[in-house]
Coordinates of C-alpha atoms in Angstrom, one line a residue:
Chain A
X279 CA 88.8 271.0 119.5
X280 CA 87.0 273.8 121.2
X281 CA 89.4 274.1 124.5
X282 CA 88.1 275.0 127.5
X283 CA 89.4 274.3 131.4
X284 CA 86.5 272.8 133.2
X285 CA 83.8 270.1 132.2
X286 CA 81.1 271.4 134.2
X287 CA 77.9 272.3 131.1
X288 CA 74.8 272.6 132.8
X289 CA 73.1 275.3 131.5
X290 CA 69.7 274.6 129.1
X291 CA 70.8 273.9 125.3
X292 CA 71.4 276.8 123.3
X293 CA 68.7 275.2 120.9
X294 CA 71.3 275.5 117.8
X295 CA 69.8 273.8 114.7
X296 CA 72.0 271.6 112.3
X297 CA 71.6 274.2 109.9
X298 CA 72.3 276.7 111.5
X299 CA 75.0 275.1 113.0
X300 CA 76.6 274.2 109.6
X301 CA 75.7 278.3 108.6
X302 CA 77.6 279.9 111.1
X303 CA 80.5 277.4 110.7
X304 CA 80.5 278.2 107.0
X305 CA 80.7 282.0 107.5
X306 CA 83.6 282.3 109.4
X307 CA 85.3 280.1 107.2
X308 CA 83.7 282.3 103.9
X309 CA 86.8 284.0 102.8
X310 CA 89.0 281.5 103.1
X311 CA 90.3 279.1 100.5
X312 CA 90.3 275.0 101.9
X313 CA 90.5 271.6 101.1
X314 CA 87.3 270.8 103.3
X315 CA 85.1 270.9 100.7
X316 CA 81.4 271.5 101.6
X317 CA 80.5 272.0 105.2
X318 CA 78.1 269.3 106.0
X319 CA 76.7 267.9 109.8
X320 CA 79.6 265.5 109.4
X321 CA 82.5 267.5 108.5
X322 CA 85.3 267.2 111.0
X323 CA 86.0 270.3 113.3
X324 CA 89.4 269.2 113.6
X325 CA 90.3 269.3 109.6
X326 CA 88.9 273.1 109.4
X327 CA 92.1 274.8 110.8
X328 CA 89.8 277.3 113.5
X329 CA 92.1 279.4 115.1
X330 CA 91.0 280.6 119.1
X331 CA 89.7 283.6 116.8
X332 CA 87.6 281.7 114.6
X333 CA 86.5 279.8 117.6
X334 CA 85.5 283.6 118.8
X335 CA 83.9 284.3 116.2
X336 CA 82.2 281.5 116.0
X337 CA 80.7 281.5 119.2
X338 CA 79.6 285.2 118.6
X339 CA 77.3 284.1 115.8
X340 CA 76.0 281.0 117.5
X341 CA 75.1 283.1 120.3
X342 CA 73.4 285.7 118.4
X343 CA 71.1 282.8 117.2
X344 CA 70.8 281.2 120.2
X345 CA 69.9 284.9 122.2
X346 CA 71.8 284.4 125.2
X347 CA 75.7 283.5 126.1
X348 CA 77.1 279.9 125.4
X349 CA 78.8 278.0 128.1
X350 CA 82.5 277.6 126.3
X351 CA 82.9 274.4 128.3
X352 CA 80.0 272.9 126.8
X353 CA 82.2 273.0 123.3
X354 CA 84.3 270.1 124.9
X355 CA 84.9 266.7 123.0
X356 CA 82.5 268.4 120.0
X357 CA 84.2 266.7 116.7
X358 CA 82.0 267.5 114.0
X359 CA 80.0 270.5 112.6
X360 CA 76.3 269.0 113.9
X361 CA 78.0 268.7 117.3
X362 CA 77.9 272.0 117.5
X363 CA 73.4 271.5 118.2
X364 CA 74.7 269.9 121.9
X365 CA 76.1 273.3 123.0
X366 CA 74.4 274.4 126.1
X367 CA 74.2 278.4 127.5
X368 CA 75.5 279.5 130.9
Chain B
X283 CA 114.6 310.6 103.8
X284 CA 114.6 314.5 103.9
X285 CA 111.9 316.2 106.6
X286 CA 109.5 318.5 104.8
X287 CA 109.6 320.3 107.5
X288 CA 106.2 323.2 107.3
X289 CA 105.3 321.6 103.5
X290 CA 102.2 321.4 102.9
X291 CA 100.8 317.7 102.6
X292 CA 98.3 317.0 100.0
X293 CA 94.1 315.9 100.6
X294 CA 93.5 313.6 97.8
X295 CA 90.5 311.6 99.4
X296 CA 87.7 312.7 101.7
X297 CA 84.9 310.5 103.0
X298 CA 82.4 310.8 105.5
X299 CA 79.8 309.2 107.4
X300 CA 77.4 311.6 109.2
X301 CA 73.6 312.1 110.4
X302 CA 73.0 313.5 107.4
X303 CA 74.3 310.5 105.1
X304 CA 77.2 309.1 103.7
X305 CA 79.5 310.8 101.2
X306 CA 81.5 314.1 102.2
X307 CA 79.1 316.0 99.2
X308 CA 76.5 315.0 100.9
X309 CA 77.3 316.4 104.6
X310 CA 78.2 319.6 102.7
X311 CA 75.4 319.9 100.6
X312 CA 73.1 319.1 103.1
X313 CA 74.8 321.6 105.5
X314 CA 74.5 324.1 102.7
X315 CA 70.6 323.6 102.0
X316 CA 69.8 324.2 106.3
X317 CA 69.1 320.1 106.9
X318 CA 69.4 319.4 110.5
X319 CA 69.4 315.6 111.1
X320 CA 69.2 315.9 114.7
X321 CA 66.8 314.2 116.2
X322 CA 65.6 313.4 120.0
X323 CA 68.8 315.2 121.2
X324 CA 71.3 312.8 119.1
X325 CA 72.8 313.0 115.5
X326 CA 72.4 309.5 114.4
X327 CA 73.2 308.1 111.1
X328 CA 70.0 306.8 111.2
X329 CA 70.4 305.1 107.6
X330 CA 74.0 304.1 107.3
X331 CA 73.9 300.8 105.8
X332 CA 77.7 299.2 106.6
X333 CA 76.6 296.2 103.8
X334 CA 76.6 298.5 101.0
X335 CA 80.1 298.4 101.3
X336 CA 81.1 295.8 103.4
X337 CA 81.1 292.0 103.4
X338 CA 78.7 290.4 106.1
X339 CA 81.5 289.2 107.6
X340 CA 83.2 292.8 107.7
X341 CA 80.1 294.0 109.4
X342 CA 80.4 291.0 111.9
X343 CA 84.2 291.5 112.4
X344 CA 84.0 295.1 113.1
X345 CA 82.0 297.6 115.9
X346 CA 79.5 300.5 115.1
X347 CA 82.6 303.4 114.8
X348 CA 84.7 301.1 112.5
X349 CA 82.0 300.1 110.4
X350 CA 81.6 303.8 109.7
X351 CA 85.0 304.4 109.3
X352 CA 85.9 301.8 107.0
X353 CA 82.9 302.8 104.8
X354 CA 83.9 306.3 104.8
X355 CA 87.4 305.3 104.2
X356 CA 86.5 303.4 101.0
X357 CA 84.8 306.8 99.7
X358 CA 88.6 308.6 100.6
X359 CA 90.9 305.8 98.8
X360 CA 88.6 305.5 95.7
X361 CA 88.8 309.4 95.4
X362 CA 92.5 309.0 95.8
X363 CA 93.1 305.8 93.7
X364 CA 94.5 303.2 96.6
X365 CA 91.3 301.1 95.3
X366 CA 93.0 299.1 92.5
X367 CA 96.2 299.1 95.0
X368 CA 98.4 301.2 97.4
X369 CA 100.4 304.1 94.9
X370 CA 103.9 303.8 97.5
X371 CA 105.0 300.9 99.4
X372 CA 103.4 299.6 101.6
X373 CA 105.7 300.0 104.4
X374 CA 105.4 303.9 103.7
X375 CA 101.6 304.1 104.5
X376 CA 99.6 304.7 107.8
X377 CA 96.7 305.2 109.6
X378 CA 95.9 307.2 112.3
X379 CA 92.0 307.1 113.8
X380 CA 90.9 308.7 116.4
X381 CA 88.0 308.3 118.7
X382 CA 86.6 309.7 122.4
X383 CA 84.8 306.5 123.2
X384 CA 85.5 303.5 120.6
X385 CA 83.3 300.7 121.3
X386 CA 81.7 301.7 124.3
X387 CA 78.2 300.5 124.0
X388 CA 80.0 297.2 123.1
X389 CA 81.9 297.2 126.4
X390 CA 79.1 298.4 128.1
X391 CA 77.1 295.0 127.3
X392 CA 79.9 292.7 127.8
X393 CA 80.5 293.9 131.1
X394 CA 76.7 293.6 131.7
X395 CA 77.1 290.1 130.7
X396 CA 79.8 288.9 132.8
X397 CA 78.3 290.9 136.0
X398 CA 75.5 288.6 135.1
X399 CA 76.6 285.6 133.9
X400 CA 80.3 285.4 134.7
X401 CA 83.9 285.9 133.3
X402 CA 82.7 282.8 130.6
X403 CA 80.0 284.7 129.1
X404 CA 82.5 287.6 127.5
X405 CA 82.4 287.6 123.6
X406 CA 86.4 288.2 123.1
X407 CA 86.0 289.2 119.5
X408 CA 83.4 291.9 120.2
X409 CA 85.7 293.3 123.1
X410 CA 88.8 293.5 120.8
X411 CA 86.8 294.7 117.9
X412 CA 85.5 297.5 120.3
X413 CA 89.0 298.5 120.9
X414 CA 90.7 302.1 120.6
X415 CA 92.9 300.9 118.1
X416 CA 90.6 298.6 116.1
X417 CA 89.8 301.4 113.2
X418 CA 93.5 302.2 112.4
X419 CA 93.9 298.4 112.6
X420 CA 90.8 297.8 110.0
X421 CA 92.1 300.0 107.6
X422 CA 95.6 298.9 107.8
X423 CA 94.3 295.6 107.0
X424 CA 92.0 296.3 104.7
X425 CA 94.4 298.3 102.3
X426 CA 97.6 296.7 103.5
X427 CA 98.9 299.5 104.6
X428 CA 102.5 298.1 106.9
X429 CA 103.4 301.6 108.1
X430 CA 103.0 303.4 111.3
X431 CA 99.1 303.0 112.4
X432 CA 97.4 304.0 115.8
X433 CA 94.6 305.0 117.8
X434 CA 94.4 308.0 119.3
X435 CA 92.5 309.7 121.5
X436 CA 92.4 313.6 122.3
X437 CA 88.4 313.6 123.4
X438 CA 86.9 316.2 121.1
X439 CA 89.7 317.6 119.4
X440 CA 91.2 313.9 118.8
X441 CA 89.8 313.8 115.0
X442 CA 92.3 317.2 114.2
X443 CA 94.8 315.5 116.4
X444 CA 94.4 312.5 114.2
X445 CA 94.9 315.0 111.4
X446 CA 98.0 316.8 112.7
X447 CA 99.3 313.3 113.6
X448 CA 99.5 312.6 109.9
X449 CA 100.7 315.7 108.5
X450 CA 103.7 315.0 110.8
X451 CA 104.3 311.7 109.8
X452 CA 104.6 312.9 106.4
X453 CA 106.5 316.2 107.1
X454 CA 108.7 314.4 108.5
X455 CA 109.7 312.1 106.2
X456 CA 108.4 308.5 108.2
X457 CA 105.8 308.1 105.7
X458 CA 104.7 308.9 102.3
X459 CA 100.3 308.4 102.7
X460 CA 99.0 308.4 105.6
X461 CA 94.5 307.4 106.5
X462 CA 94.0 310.2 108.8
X463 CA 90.4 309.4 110.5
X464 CA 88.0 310.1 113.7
X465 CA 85.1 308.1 114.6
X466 CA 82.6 307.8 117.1
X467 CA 79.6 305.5 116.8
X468 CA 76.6 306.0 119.4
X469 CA 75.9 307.4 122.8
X470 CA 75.5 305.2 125.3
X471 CA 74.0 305.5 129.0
X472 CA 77.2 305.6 130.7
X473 CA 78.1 308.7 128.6
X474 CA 75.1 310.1 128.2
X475 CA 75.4 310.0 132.5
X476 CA 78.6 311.3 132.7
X477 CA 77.7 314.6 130.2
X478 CA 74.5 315.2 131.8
X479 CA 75.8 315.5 135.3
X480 CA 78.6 317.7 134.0
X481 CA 75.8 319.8 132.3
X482 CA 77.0 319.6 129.0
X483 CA 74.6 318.1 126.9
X484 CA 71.4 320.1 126.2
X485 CA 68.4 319.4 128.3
X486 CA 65.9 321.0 125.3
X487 CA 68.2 318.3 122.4
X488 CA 68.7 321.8 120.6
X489 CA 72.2 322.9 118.9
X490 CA 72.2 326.4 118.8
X491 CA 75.8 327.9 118.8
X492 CA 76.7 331.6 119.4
X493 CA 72.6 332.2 120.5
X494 CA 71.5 333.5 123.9
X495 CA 69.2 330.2 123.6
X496 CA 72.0 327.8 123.8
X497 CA 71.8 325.2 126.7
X498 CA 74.5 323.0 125.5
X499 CA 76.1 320.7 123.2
X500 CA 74.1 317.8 121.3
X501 CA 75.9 314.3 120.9
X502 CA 76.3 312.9 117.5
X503 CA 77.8 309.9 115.7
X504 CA 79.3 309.0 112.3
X505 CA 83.3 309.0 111.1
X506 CA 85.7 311.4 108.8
X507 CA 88.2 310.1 106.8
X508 CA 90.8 311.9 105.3
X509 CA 94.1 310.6 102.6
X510 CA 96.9 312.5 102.6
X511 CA 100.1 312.1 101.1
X512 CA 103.6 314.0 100.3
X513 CA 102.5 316.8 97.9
X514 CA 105.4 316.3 95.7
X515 CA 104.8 312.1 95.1
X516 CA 101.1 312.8 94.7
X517 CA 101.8 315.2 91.9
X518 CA 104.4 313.0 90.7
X519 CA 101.8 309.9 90.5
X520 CA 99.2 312.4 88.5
X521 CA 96.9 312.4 91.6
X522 CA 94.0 315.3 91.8
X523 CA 94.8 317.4 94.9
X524 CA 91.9 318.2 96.3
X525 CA 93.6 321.0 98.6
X526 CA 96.1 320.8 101.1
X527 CA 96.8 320.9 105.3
X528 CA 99.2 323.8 105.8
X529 CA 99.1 324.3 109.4
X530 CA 98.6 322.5 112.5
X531 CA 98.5 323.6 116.1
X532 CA 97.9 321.4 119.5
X533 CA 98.5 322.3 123.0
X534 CA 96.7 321.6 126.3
X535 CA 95.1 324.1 128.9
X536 CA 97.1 322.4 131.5
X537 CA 94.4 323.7 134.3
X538 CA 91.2 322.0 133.7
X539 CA 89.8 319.1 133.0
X540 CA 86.3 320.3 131.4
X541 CA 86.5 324.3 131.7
X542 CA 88.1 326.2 128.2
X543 CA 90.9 328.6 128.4
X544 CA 90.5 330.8 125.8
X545 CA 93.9 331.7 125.7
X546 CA 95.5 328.6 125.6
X547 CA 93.1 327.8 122.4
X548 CA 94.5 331.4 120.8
X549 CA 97.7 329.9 121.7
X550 CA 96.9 327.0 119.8
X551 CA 95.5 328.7 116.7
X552 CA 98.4 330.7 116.9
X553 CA 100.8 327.7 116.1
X554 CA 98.8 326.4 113.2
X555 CA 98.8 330.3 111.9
X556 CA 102.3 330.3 111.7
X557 CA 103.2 326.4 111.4
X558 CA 101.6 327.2 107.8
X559 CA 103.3 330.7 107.5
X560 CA 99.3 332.0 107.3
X561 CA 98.9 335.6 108.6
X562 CA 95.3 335.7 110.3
X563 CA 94.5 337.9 107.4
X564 CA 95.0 335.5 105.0
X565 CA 92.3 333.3 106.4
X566 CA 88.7 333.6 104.2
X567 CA 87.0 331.0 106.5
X568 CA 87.0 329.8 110.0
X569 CA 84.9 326.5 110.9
X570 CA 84.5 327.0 114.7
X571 CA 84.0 324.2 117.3
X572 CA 81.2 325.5 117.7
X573 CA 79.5 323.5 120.5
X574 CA 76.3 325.8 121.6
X575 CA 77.6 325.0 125.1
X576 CA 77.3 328.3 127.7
X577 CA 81.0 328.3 127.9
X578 CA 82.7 326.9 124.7
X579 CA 81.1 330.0 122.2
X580 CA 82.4 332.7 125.0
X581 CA 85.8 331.4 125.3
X582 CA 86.1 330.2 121.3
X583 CA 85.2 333.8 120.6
X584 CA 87.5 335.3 122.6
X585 CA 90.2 332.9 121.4
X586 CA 89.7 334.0 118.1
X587 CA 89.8 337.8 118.8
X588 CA 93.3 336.9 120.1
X589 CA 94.6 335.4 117.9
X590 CA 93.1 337.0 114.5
X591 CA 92.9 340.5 116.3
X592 CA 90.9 342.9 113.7
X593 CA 90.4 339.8 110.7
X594 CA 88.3 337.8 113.6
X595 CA 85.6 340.4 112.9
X596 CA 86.4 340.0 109.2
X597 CA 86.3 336.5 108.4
X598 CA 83.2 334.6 108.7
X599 CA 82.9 331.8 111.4
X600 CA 80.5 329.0 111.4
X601 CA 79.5 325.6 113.4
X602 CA 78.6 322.6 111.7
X603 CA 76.8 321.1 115.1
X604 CA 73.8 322.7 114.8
X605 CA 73.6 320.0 111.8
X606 CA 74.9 317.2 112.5
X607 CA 75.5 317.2 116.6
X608 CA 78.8 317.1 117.9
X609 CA 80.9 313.9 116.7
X610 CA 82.9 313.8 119.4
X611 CA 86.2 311.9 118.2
X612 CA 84.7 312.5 114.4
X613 CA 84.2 316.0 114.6
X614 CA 87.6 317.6 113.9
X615 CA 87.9 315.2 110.4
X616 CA 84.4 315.9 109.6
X617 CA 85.1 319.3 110.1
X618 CA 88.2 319.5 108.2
X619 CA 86.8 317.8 105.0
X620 CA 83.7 320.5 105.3
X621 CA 86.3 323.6 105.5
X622 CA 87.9 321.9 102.6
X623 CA 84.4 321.7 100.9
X624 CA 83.5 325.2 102.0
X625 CA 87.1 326.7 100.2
X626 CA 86.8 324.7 97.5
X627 CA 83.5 326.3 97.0
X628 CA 84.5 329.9 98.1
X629 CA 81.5 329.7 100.2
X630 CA 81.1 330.2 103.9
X631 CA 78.2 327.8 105.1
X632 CA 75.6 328.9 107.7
X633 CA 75.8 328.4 111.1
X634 CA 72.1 327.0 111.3
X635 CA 70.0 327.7 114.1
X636 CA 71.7 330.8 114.7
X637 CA 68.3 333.4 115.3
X638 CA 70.1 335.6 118.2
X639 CA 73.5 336.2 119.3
X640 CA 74.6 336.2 122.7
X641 CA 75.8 339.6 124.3
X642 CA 79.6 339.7 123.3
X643 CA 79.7 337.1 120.8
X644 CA 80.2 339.5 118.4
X645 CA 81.7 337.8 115.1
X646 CA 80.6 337.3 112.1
X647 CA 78.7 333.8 112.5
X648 CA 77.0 333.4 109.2
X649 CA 73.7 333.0 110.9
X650 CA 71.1 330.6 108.9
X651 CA 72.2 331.3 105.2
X652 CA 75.5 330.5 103.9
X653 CA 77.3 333.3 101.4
X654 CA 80.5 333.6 99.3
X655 CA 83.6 334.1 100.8
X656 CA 84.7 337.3 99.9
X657 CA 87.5 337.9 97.2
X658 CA 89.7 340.2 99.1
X659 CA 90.7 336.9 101.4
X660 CA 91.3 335.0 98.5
X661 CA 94.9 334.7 97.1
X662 CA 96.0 333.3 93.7
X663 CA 92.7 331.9 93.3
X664 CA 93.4 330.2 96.6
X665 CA 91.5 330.4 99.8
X666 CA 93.0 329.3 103.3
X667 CA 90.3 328.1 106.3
X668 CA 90.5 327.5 109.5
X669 CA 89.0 324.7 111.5
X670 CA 88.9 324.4 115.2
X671 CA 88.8 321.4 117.7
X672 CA 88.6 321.5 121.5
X673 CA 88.3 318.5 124.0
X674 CA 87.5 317.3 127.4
X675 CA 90.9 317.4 129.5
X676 CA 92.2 320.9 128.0
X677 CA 93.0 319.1 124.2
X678 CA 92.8 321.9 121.4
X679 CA 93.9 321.2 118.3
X680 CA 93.5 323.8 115.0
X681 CA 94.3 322.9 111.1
X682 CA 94.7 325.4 108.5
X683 CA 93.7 324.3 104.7
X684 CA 94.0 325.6 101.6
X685 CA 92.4 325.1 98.4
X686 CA 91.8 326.2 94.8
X687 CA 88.4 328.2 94.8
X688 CA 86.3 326.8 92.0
X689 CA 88.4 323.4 92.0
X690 CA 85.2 321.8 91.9
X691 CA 83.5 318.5 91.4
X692 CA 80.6 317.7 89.5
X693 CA 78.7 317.0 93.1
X694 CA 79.4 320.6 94.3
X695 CA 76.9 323.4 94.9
X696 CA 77.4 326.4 92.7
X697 CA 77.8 329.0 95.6
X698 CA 76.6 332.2 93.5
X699 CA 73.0 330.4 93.6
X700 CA 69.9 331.6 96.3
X701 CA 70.7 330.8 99.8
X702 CA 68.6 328.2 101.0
X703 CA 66.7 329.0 103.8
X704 CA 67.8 327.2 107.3
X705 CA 65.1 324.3 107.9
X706 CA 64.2 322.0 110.5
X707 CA 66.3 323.8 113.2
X708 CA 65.8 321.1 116.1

């Protein structure tokens, strides 16, 4: 889902909550109308239709939260919303 | 489509963001009462507040300068009706922004980031959003506007540049509205670096143009927005012209990258003179650049003596810096909606700070108290300004405006009332 080129994470955890993981994922998708229903911990990346620029911006808010820069990579093989909590920082 | 040649174009919106608050009434009114919001050497907007106009994810999507900018922008459509939807088609509206440094402080931390971290630890969005073009693009979007839209920049004069840019666009026939903007948004180290070394900014963090005291120029930040349209359609749609651009002038010094030539900027004010058919005597009010740098007031003042021979003693010539600070990429829009304000009002504002005039500058400068414009300079109930803009890299760029004297809203300052005194002169 979240494409990246190398499978090398091994910075700490970006220490992402599930909520705040289901937040930010709900804010980039705010203004847009969808058949996903309510983002929950278990809702499918996959079904949300994230563009690379949604990606962007979603990695923008989680790294605000998370104070530092995420590791891209460390996106790989995420498939749901509360995947998002495994993402490490560089 | 028929070129309009030297028409005027029509203001029917004005907006600002600036140090001393949002709203273009309240840059002029706060000019008018002597308020100085500089502060620590900078003109900050210290209490914009992008979320009272913008969504959250507006403010996310979008740096400091186009945060201001859109705001600003919303305050220009509403006045011009494009709220409730564009008046031409789309494909006939613009937007032209300009700006000296964009997201700078923006790129400044990515690249911090990736010298630190690596190429991986770059925020794309913020980068892009950060971009040169990224206002005219915001605006575009937000209003759906499908014609012609750019950045641009001209250093300090790019706000009139952005101006002029317009009022071409529409003289010539390409487009019927056109968002005509400047914006800058902060000061960051690298520029604060680069105009320090040059000796340009004041060491003391006081504006003080025309005076023997001046030691420079003082940064600011915030964004001008101007609609204009086709004079014709907007009187045809029933819109409220608030005044109108009747001249434009740009040219380049061609010698020097930070040193003014005051002839090429007479040269300059020249061409906007007659691109409006406006004889120098016809002017009531000139807004100066106005920097309070050492060589900016000599050269502007002999510029003007040029090219207004006798009237430059005449007319009455004031700087908004010693307010707000220089906006940089803002300035010449902010400027050009306060000389709109100013002839609207028949009132020359003060040139604040303004206590003793250096040897040879010699015009009238309205020092500290603003006054009416006199009624021999105004025609048909009309009064024409001028308003200046000079850059880094030799840009000079000068508008000439016209407006109905009393056209007033209800926000404006009756200008037969007390001066107010000049206050907190920084």
């Amino acid at each position: 889902m979240l494409e990246t080129t190398e499978q090398r994470p091994a910075g700490p955890p970006a220490g992402i909550t599930v909520e705040e993981a289901v937040r930010a994922v709900a804010e980039v998708l705010e203004d847009r109308v969808g058949d996903w229903g309510e983002i929950c911990p278990s809702t499918p990346l996959a079904g949300l239709g994230l563009d690379s620029f949604d990606v962007a911006e979603l990695f923008m808010i989680l790294e605000e939260l998370a104070g530092d820069p995420i590791d891209p990579r460390s996106g790989d093989g995420l498939t749901i919303v509360g995947d998002l909590t495994r993402l490490r920082l560089l | 489509v028929t070129p309009l040649q030297n028409e005027p174009v029509a203001i029917t919106g004005i907006g600002c963001v600036t140090p001393l608050g949002s709203g273009a009434e309240t840059l002029y009114r706060g000019w008018l009462a002597g308020r100085c919001a500089i502060e620590a050497g900078f003109g900050r907007c210290a209490g914009f507040d992008p979320g009272a106009v913008l969504t959250a994810r507006e403010c996310r999507r979008n740096d400091r300068y186009v945060q201001m900018t859109l705001v600003a922008c919303e305050e220009a459509a509403s006045q011009a009706g494009w709220i409730e939807g564009v008046p031409y088609e789309p494909d006939r509206l613009g937007s032209v922004v300009a700006t000296a440094f964009a997201g700078q402080h923006t790129f400044e931390t990515e690249l911090d980031k990736m010298r630190a971290k690596g190429a991986l630890a770059v925020a794309p969005l913020r980068v892009l959003m950060a971009a040169p073009n990224a206002a005219a693009v915001a605006i575009a979007m937000r209003y759906g506007l499908r014609g012609e839209s750019f950045g641009l920049s001209g250093a300090c004069a790019g706000g009139a540049q952005a101006v002029g840019a317009g009022m071409r666009l529409i003289r010539a026939g390409a487009l019927d509205g056109v968002v005509v903007a400047g914006a800058d948004a902060e000061f960051t180290g690298l520029g604060q670096a680069t105009y320090a070394a040059l000796g340009a900014v004041s060491p003391t963090g006081r504006c003080l143009p025309f005076d023997r005291r001046r030691d420079g120029m003082v940064p600011g930040e915030g964004a001008g927005v101007l609609v204009i349209e086709n004079a014709d359609k907007a009187r045809a749609r029933g819109a409220t012209l608030l005044g109108e651009l009747v001249g434009y002038g740009s040219g380049n010094d061609a010698y020097h990258l930070t040193m003014p030539n005051p002839a090429s900027q007479a040269r300059t004010i020249e061409t906007a003179l007659a691109d409006g058919g406006v004889a120098p005597e016809d002017l009531a009010y000139v807004n100066a650049h106005g920097t309070g740098t050492r060589l900016n007031d000599v050269s502007e003042t002999e510029a003007l003596k040029r090219a207004l021979g006798g009237h430059a003693h005449r007319v009455p010539v004031s700087s908004l810096k010693s307010s707000i600070g220089h906006l940089q990429g803002g300035a010449g829009a902010v400027e050009a909606i306060a000389t709109l304000l100013a002839l609207r009002d028949g009132t020359a504002p003060p040139t604040l700070s303004l206590e003793e005039p250096d040897d040879g500058l010699d015009l009238d400068y309205v020092p500290g108290v603003r006054r009416a414009l006199d009624p021999a300079h105004i025609h048909g109930g009309r009064a024409r300004g001028l308003t200046n803009s000079f850059g880094l890299g030799g840009h000079n760029a000068s508008l000439v405006l016209r407006a109905s004297v009393g056209a007033r809203s209800e926000a404006s300052v009756d200008p037969v009332q007390a001066p107010a005194p000049a206050t907190a002169l920084t």
